[in-house]
């Protein structure tokens, strides 16, 4: 096989768009997420273009992450590109009103889950002295906004881990990139507001947010640079957004 990418959170939004973009560019895929029926449908769709293997697991379960990735067939074991994308916000509340279960979810998924997957994938990159880790951070990992507290902390942690990985891994010829988007309309806000689609829609009211495809194109740009070029970090905003709190809205 040629290039193989493992993408977490491939069942929706940025991860799904990245899977489609990579497949169009001939990258073979290991697609991960909890919703198995969506993984199966995506494998059927993209299997016409490239070889696809799916793994259904919750990134919070360290043992399951290790077992699933260790179960990869020989043909899919030499992962060249790891896209650590699985993640979400849970809730948007002042620090004294936040729910412990939301805090646990964000730290366990966005930070510890990213670490568990990385731990299962990186050693073979080190052994082969090649690889590219692309962590999906956020504008929320560059600046804190009102009520964003724990989500922002989780994305600041992703930023620190990206920098730490680059320091530890560049000597093994491994690239480490963070792609940090601002507002992207996906299932993100629906998850954050626990299924309240009206509240979720309001996040993008009167402005044009990024699409998952916009972000996927940038991820592909980073993944397709020549061997000596590493896009270390990239902030990607909708034109209508200047910062987490400064957004131009019409109407
Ligand atoms: P979506 O909600 O559309 O997608 C999230 C993906 O993560 C899904 O595929 C979901 O799969 C997966 N996921 C969530 N929890 C788990 C879990 N416990 N175990 C395994 N997989 C999980 O959101 P986005 O595409 O917007 O989010 C993708 C990444 O982009 C996240 O890291 C997010 O923080 C980041 N981001 C998003 C922005 C936005 O405005 N949308 C802006 C900046 C960054 P499943 O439910 O099937 O497990
Ligand atoms: C997602 C972007 O601004 O909704 O990371 O936190 S934001």
Short mmCIF file of N, CA and C in Angstrom, two decimals, residues 102-197:
data_model
loop_
_atom_site.label_atom_id
_atom_site.label_comp_id
_atom_site.label_asym_id
_atom_site.label_seq_id
_atom_site.Cartn_x
_atom_site.Cartn_y
_atom_site.Cartn_z
N UNK A 102 -19.62 17.21 32.13
CA UNK A 102 -19.15 17.89 30.91
C UNK A 102 -17.63 18.08 30.96
N UNK A 103 -17.15 18.50 32.13
CA UNK A 103 -15.70 18.70 32.26
C UNK A 103 -14.96 17.39 32.02
N UNK A 104 -15.47 16.31 32.64
CA UNK A 104 -14.82 15.01 32.46
C UNK A 104 -14.80 14.63 30.97
N UNK A 105 -15.95 14.84 30.31
CA UNK A 105 -16.02 14.45 28.89
C UNK A 105 -14.96 15.19 28.08
N UNK A 106 -14.85 16.50 28.30
CA UNK A 106 -13.90 17.28 27.46
C UNK A 106 -12.45 16.92 27.75
N UNK A 107 -12.13 16.74 29.02
CA UNK A 107 -10.73 16.38 29.34
C UNK A 107 -10.46 14.94 28.87
N UNK A 108 -11.42 14.05 29.10
CA UNK A 108 -11.21 12.64 28.75
C UNK A 108 -11.14 12.42 27.23
N UNK A 109 -11.96 13.13 26.47
CA UNK A 109 -11.98 12.92 25.02
C UNK A 109 -10.89 13.76 24.34
N UNK A 110 -10.94 15.08 24.58
CA UNK A 110 -10.08 15.99 23.80
C UNK A 110 -8.61 15.87 24.17
N UNK A 111 -8.34 15.54 25.44
CA UNK A 111 -6.93 15.49 25.88
C UNK A 111 -6.47 14.04 26.06
N UNK A 112 -7.14 13.30 26.96
CA UNK A 112 -6.65 11.94 27.24
C UNK A 112 -6.89 11.02 26.05
N UNK A 113 -8.01 11.19 25.36
CA UNK A 113 -8.29 10.36 24.18
C UNK A 113 -7.24 10.56 23.10
N UNK A 114 -6.89 11.84 22.88
CA UNK A 114 -5.84 12.14 21.89
C UNK A 114 -4.53 11.46 22.28
N UNK A 115 -4.25 11.47 23.60
CA UNK A 115 -3.01 10.83 24.07
C UNK A 115 -3.05 9.31 23.88
N UNK A 116 -4.21 8.69 24.20
CA UNK A 116 -4.31 7.23 24.08
C UNK A 116 -4.08 6.79 22.63
N UNK A 117 -4.72 7.52 21.71
CA UNK A 117 -4.57 7.16 20.28
C UNK A 117 -3.11 7.39 19.86
N UNK A 118 -2.55 8.50 20.28
CA UNK A 118 -1.16 8.81 19.91
C UNK A 118 -0.21 7.74 20.42
N UNK A 119 -0.43 7.32 21.67
CA UNK A 119 0.43 6.28 22.28
C UNK A 119 0.37 4.98 21.49
N UNK A 120 -0.81 4.69 20.93
CA UNK A 120 -0.96 3.44 20.18
C UNK A 120 -0.37 3.52 18.77
N UNK A 121 -0.24 4.75 18.24
CA UNK A 121 0.19 4.88 16.83
C UNK A 121 1.65 5.32 16.70
N UNK A 122 2.12 6.19 17.59
CA UNK A 122 3.43 6.82 17.36
C UNK A 122 4.61 5.84 17.38
N UNK A 123 4.64 4.81 18.26
CA UNK A 123 5.85 3.97 18.30
C UNK A 123 6.26 3.39 16.95
N UNK A 124 5.28 2.98 16.12
CA UNK A 124 5.67 2.44 14.81
C UNK A 124 6.23 3.54 13.90
N UNK A 125 5.79 4.80 14.13
CA UNK A 125 6.36 5.91 13.34
C UNK A 125 7.83 6.11 13.74
N UNK A 126 8.07 6.06 15.05
CA UNK A 126 9.44 6.23 15.55
C UNK A 126 10.33 5.12 14.99
N UNK A 127 9.81 3.90 15.02
CA UNK A 127 10.57 2.76 14.51
C UNK A 127 10.89 2.93 13.02
N UNK A 128 9.91 3.42 12.26
CA UNK A 128 10.10 3.55 10.81
C UNK A 128 10.78 4.87 10.43
N UNK A 129 10.95 5.77 11.44
CA UNK A 129 11.53 7.10 11.22
C UNK A 129 10.81 7.85 10.11
N UNK A 130 9.49 7.78 10.17
CA UNK A 130 8.66 8.59 9.27
C UNK A 130 7.25 8.69 9.85
N UNK A 131 6.59 9.77 9.50
CA UNK A 131 5.21 9.93 9.97
C UNK A 131 4.83 11.39 10.09
N UNK A 132 3.54 11.61 10.21
CA UNK A 132 3.00 12.97 10.34
C UNK A 132 1.80 12.91 11.28
N UNK A 133 1.88 13.67 12.35
CA UNK A 133 0.76 13.75 13.30
C UNK A 133 0.10 15.12 13.11
N UNK A 134 -1.19 15.10 12.83
CA UNK A 134 -1.92 16.36 12.65
C UNK A 134 -2.98 16.44 13.75
N UNK A 135 -2.75 17.32 14.69
CA UNK A 135 -3.69 17.50 15.81
C UNK A 135 -4.66 18.62 15.47
N UNK A 136 -5.96 18.35 15.64
CA UNK A 136 -6.93 19.41 15.41
C UNK A 136 -7.14 20.15 16.73
N UNK A 137 -6.53 21.32 16.79
CA UNK A 137 -6.68 22.18 17.96
C UNK A 137 -7.86 23.09 17.75
N UNK A 138 -7.70 24.36 18.05
CA UNK A 138 -8.81 25.31 17.88
C UNK A 138 -8.31 26.71 18.16
N UNK A 139 -9.04 27.68 17.64
CA UNK A 139 -8.86 29.07 18.10
C UNK A 139 -9.04 29.09 19.63
N UNK A 140 -9.90 28.20 20.13
CA UNK A 140 -10.16 28.12 21.58
C UNK A 140 -8.93 27.62 22.35
N UNK A 141 -7.93 27.13 21.63
CA UNK A 141 -6.67 26.74 22.26
C UNK A 141 -5.62 27.83 22.17
N UNK A 142 -6.03 28.98 21.59
CA UNK A 142 -5.12 30.12 21.48
C UNK A 142 -5.61 31.28 22.34
N UNK A 143 -6.93 31.37 22.52
CA UNK A 143 -7.49 32.43 23.37
C UNK A 143 -8.71 31.89 24.11
N UNK A 144 -8.89 32.36 25.33
CA UNK A 144 -10.02 31.90 26.16
C UNK A 144 -11.19 32.86 25.96
N UNK A 145 -12.39 32.33 25.86
CA UNK A 145 -13.57 33.19 25.71
C UNK A 145 -14.56 32.94 26.86
N UNK A 146 -15.47 33.89 27.09
CA UNK A 146 -16.39 33.74 28.22
C UNK A 146 -17.13 32.41 28.18
N UNK A 147 -17.17 31.72 29.29
CA UNK A 147 -17.88 30.44 29.46
C UNK A 147 -17.21 29.26 28.74
N UNK A 148 -16.08 29.55 28.09
CA UNK A 148 -15.38 28.48 27.34
C UNK A 148 -14.44 27.68 28.23
N UNK A 149 -14.16 28.22 29.40
CA UNK A 149 -13.20 27.69 30.39
C UNK A 149 -12.62 26.28 30.13
N UNK A 150 -13.37 25.23 30.37
CA UNK A 150 -12.77 23.88 30.32
C UNK A 150 -12.54 23.43 28.87
N UNK A 151 -13.46 23.79 27.95
CA UNK A 151 -13.19 23.45 26.54
C UNK A 151 -11.90 24.13 26.10
N UNK A 152 -11.76 25.43 26.43
CA UNK A 152 -10.54 26.15 26.05
C UNK A 152 -9.32 25.48 26.69
N UNK A 153 -9.43 25.10 27.95
CA UNK A 153 -8.31 24.43 28.63
C UNK A 153 -7.93 23.14 27.89
N UNK A 154 -8.95 22.41 27.44
CA UNK A 154 -8.64 21.15 26.74
C UNK A 154 -7.91 21.43 25.43
N UNK A 155 -8.27 22.52 24.76
CA UNK A 155 -7.62 22.83 23.48
C UNK A 155 -6.26 23.51 23.70
N UNK A 156 -6.09 24.25 24.81
CA UNK A 156 -4.74 24.72 25.17
C UNK A 156 -3.84 23.51 25.42
N UNK A 157 -4.41 22.47 26.02
CA UNK A 157 -3.62 21.26 26.27
C UNK A 157 -3.21 20.61 24.94
N UNK A 158 -4.13 20.61 23.97
CA UNK A 158 -3.78 20.05 22.65
C UNK A 158 -2.61 20.85 22.06
N UNK A 159 -2.65 22.18 22.23
CA UNK A 159 -1.57 23.02 21.71
C UNK A 159 -0.23 22.64 22.38
N UNK A 160 -0.27 22.46 23.70
CA UNK A 160 0.96 22.10 24.43
C UNK A 160 1.45 20.72 23.99
N UNK A 161 0.51 19.80 23.79
CA UNK A 161 0.91 18.44 23.38
C UNK A 161 1.50 18.46 21.97
N UNK A 162 0.93 19.29 21.10
CA UNK A 162 1.47 19.40 19.74
C UNK A 162 2.93 19.87 19.81
N UNK A 163 3.15 20.90 20.62
CA UNK A 163 4.53 21.43 20.73
C UNK A 163 5.46 20.39 21.35
N UNK A 164 4.96 19.70 22.38
CA UNK A 164 5.78 18.67 23.03
C UNK A 164 6.10 17.52 22.09
N UNK A 165 5.10 17.12 21.31
CA UNK A 165 5.33 16.03 20.35
C UNK A 165 6.39 16.44 19.32
N UNK A 166 6.30 17.71 18.87
CA UNK A 166 7.26 18.15 17.84
C UNK A 166 8.68 18.13 18.39
N UNK A 167 8.82 18.58 19.63
CA UNK A 167 10.15 18.61 20.26
C UNK A 167 10.69 17.18 20.40
N UNK A 168 9.83 16.26 20.81
CA UNK A 168 10.29 14.89 21.06
C UNK A 168 10.47 14.06 19.79
N UNK A 169 9.75 14.42 18.73
CA UNK A 169 9.69 13.50 17.58
C UNK A 169 10.41 13.99 16.32
N UNK A 170 10.81 15.28 16.27
CA UNK A 170 11.42 15.76 15.01
C UNK A 170 12.69 14.97 14.69
N UNK A 171 13.37 14.50 15.77
CA UNK A 171 14.63 13.76 15.52
C UNK A 171 14.38 12.41 14.86
N UNK A 172 13.13 11.96 14.85
CA UNK A 172 12.78 10.72 14.15
C UNK A 172 12.13 11.01 12.80
N UNK A 173 12.29 12.26 12.34
CA UNK A 173 11.78 12.60 11.00
C UNK A 173 10.26 12.64 10.97
N UNK A 174 9.64 12.84 12.13
CA UNK A 174 8.18 12.85 12.22
C UNK A 174 7.70 14.31 12.28
N UNK A 175 6.79 14.65 11.38
CA UNK A 175 6.22 16.01 11.38
C UNK A 175 5.08 16.06 12.39
N UNK A 176 4.95 17.19 13.06
CA UNK A 176 3.79 17.40 13.96
C UNK A 176 3.19 18.77 13.64
N UNK A 177 1.90 18.73 13.37
CA UNK A 177 1.18 19.92 12.90
C UNK A 177 -0.03 20.15 13.79
N UNK A 178 -0.36 21.42 14.05
CA UNK A 178 -1.70 21.67 14.59
C UNK A 178 -2.46 22.58 13.63
N UNK A 179 -3.69 22.18 13.36
CA UNK A 179 -4.61 23.00 12.56
C UNK A 179 -5.64 23.53 13.55
N UNK A 180 -5.76 24.84 13.60
CA UNK A 180 -6.58 25.48 14.63
C UNK A 180 -7.69 26.32 14.00
N UNK A 181 -8.88 25.74 13.84
CA UNK A 181 -9.96 26.50 13.20
C UNK A 181 -10.73 27.36 14.20
N UNK A 182 -11.35 28.42 13.65
CA UNK A 182 -12.38 29.17 14.38
C UNK A 182 -13.72 28.49 14.16
N UNK A 183 -14.75 29.26 13.94
CA UNK A 183 -16.11 28.70 13.84
C UNK A 183 -16.29 27.85 12.59
N UNK A 184 -16.64 26.60 12.79
CA UNK A 184 -16.91 25.66 11.68
C UNK A 184 -18.28 25.05 11.95
N UNK A 185 -19.18 25.10 10.98
CA UNK A 185 -20.51 24.53 11.22
C UNK A 185 -20.49 23.02 10.94
N UNK A 186 -20.58 22.25 12.01
CA UNK A 186 -20.59 20.78 11.95
C UNK A 186 -21.64 20.33 12.99
N UNK A 187 -21.45 19.15 13.55
CA UNK A 187 -22.33 18.74 14.66
C UNK A 187 -21.82 19.29 16.00
N UNK A 188 -20.71 20.04 15.93
CA UNK A 188 -20.02 20.53 17.14
C UNK A 188 -20.98 21.24 18.11
N UNK A 189 -21.73 22.23 17.61
CA UNK A 189 -22.59 23.01 18.52
C UNK A 189 -23.81 22.21 18.96
N UNK A 190 -24.25 21.29 18.12
CA UNK A 190 -25.38 20.42 18.52
C UNK A 190 -24.96 19.56 19.71
N UNK A 191 -23.72 19.06 19.65
CA UNK A 191 -23.20 18.26 20.78
C UNK A 191 -23.02 19.17 22.00
N UNK A 192 -22.43 20.35 21.75
CA UNK A 192 -22.16 21.27 22.89
C UNK A 192 -23.46 21.59 23.64
N UNK A 193 -24.55 21.81 22.87
CA UNK A 193 -25.83 22.19 23.48
C UNK A 193 -26.77 20.99 23.62
N UNK A 194 -26.22 19.80 23.62
CA UNK A 194 -26.95 18.56 23.95
C UNK A 194 -28.21 18.37 23.13
N UNK A 195 -28.06 18.59 21.82
CA UNK A 195 -29.17 18.32 20.91
C UNK A 195 -30.09 19.50 20.66
N UNK A 196 -29.83 20.65 21.28
CA UNK A 196 -30.68 21.84 21.07
C UNK A 196 -30.26 22.50 19.74
N UNK A 197 -30.95 22.10 18.66
CA UNK A 197 -30.51 22.52 17.32
C UNK A 197 -30.74 24.02 17.10
#
